[in-house]
């Protein structure tokens, strides 16, 4: 997945992020990719890519994914307790 821009000096646009999130969600689901395996270019090769702006968003995206999974587990436990 590639976004164009210099995210060392600018933030990704809302339109870019609004397109990126559902694409990452779909790829993760279709290929059973866990959040911790969603990596930026700079995490697998020594480079500044993807830049601080996109890296911050990606870190938040992964944390939100983790929290959603924890909420789903808690909801399932609550449902079992109600039975």
mmCIF file of C-alpha atoms in Angstrom:
data_model
loop_
_atom_site.group_PDB
_atom_site.id
_atom_site.type_symbol
_atom_site.label_atom_id
_atom_site.label_comp_id
_atom_site.label_asym_id
_atom_site.label_seq_id
_atom_site.Cartn_x
_atom_site.Cartn_y
_atom_site.Cartn_z
ATOM 1 C CA UNK A 1 0.000 0.000 0.000
ATOM 2 C CA UNK A 2 1.440 3.393 -0.915
ATOM 3 C CA UNK A 3 0.423 6.943 -0.082
ATOM 4 C CA UNK A 4 2.074 9.822 -1.891
ATOM 5 C CA UNK A 5 3.521 12.737 0.027
ATOM 6 C CA UNK A 6 6.434 13.701 2.228
ATOM 7 C CA UNK A 7 5.134 12.675 5.627
ATOM 8 C CA UNK A 8 8.320 13.810 7.323
ATOM 9 C CA UNK A 9 7.101 17.389 6.841
ATOM 10 C CA UNK A 10 3.350 17.027 6.345
ATOM 11 C CA UNK A 11 0.482 14.904 7.569
ATOM 12 C CA UNK A 12 -1.410 12.520 5.294
ATOM 13 C CA UNK A 13 -4.641 14.104 4.102
ATOM 14 C CA UNK A 14 -7.957 13.030 5.622
ATOM 15 C CA UNK A 15 -8.903 11.597 2.215
ATOM 16 C CA UNK A 16 -5.752 9.440 2.183
ATOM 17 C CA UNK A 17 -6.391 8.141 5.690
ATOM 18 C CA UNK A 18 -10.097 7.582 4.980
ATOM 19 C CA UNK A 19 -9.075 5.391 2.029
ATOM 20 C CA UNK A 20 -6.231 3.669 3.874
ATOM 21 C CA UNK A 21 -8.171 2.484 6.923
ATOM 22 C CA UNK A 22 -10.775 0.328 5.134
ATOM 23 C CA UNK A 23 -8.095 -1.020 2.794
ATOM 24 C CA UNK A 24 -5.919 -2.119 5.714
ATOM 25 C CA UNK A 25 -8.974 -3.569 7.464
ATOM 26 C CA UNK A 26 -9.860 -5.599 4.365
ATOM 27 C CA UNK A 27 -6.304 -6.832 3.752
ATOM 28 C CA UNK A 28 -5.921 -7.833 7.395
ATOM 29 C CA UNK A 29 -9.208 -9.729 7.298
ATOM 30 C CA UNK A 30 -8.697 -11.377 3.893
ATOM 31 C CA UNK A 31 -5.145 -12.513 4.647
ATOM 32 C CA UNK A 32 -5.488 -13.008 8.417
ATOM 33 C CA UNK A 33 -2.817 -10.422 9.207
ATOM 34 C CA UNK A 34 -2.512 -9.509 12.896
ATOM 35 C CA UNK A 35 -2.102 -5.850 13.866
ATOM 36 C CA UNK A 36 1.506 -6.340 14.939
ATOM 37 C CA UNK A 37 2.392 -7.449 11.395
ATOM 38 C CA UNK A 38 1.109 -4.220 9.821
ATOM 39 C CA UNK A 39 4.413 -2.437 9.276
ATOM 40 C CA UNK A 40 5.643 0.714 7.635
ATOM 41 C CA UNK A 41 8.459 0.612 5.097
ATOM 42 C CA UNK A 42 10.825 2.072 7.681
ATOM 43 C CA UNK A 43 10.127 -0.825 10.043
ATOM 44 C CA UNK A 44 11.530 -3.387 7.599
ATOM 45 C CA UNK A 45 14.254 -1.370 5.852
ATOM 46 C CA UNK A 46 16.420 1.499 7.117
ATOM 47 C CA UNK A 47 14.638 4.568 5.772
ATOM 48 C CA UNK A 48 12.650 7.536 7.060
ATOM 49 C CA UNK A 49 9.697 6.253 5.042
ATOM 50 C CA UNK A 50 6.773 6.415 5.905
ATOM 51 C CA UNK A 51 7.545 9.568 7.823
ATOM 52 C CA UNK A 52 6.477 10.674 11.267
ATOM 53 C CA UNK A 53 3.012 11.812 10.172
ATOM 54 C CA UNK A 54 1.942 8.472 8.773
ATOM 55 C CA UNK A 55 3.857 6.459 11.385
ATOM 56 C CA UNK A 56 1.872 8.138 14.194
ATOM 57 C CA UNK A 57 -1.385 7.292 12.445
ATOM 58 C CA UNK A 58 -0.298 3.688 11.866
ATOM 59 C CA UNK A 59 0.631 3.259 15.538
ATOM 60 C CA UNK A 60 -2.776 4.619 16.564
ATOM 61 C CA UNK A 61 -4.515 2.375 14.016
ATOM 62 C CA UNK A 62 -2.854 -0.679 15.550
ATOM 63 C CA UNK A 63 -3.697 0.389 19.129
ATOM 64 C CA UNK A 64 -7.330 0.946 18.188
ATOM 65 C CA UNK A 65 -7.397 -2.513 16.580
ATOM 66 C CA UNK A 66 -6.054 -4.047 19.785
ATOM 67 C CA UNK A 67 -8.659 -2.224 21.880
ATOM 68 C CA UNK A 68 -11.471 -3.355 19.539
ATOM 69 C CA UNK A 69 -10.350 -6.970 19.964
ATOM 70 C CA UNK A 70 -10.306 -6.616 23.744
ATOM 71 C CA UNK A 71 -13.793 -5.094 23.717
ATOM 72 C CA UNK A 72 -15.045 -7.996 21.575
ATOM 73 C CA UNK A 73 -13.615 -10.484 24.089
ATOM 74 C CA UNK A 74 -15.253 -8.647 26.978
ATOM 75 C CA UNK A 75 -18.582 -8.480 25.157
ATOM 76 C CA UNK A 76 -18.448 -12.229 24.544
ATOM 77 C CA UNK A 77 -17.708 -12.857 28.222
ATOM 78 C CA UNK A 78 -20.632 -10.650 29.238
ATOM 79 C CA UNK A 79 -22.919 -12.482 26.838
ATOM 80 C CA UNK A 80 -21.881 -15.814 28.344
ATOM 81 C CA UNK A 81 -22.513 -14.538 31.869
ATOM 82 C CA UNK A 82 -26.030 -13.495 30.909
ATOM 83 C CA UNK A 83 -26.923 -16.980 29.680
#
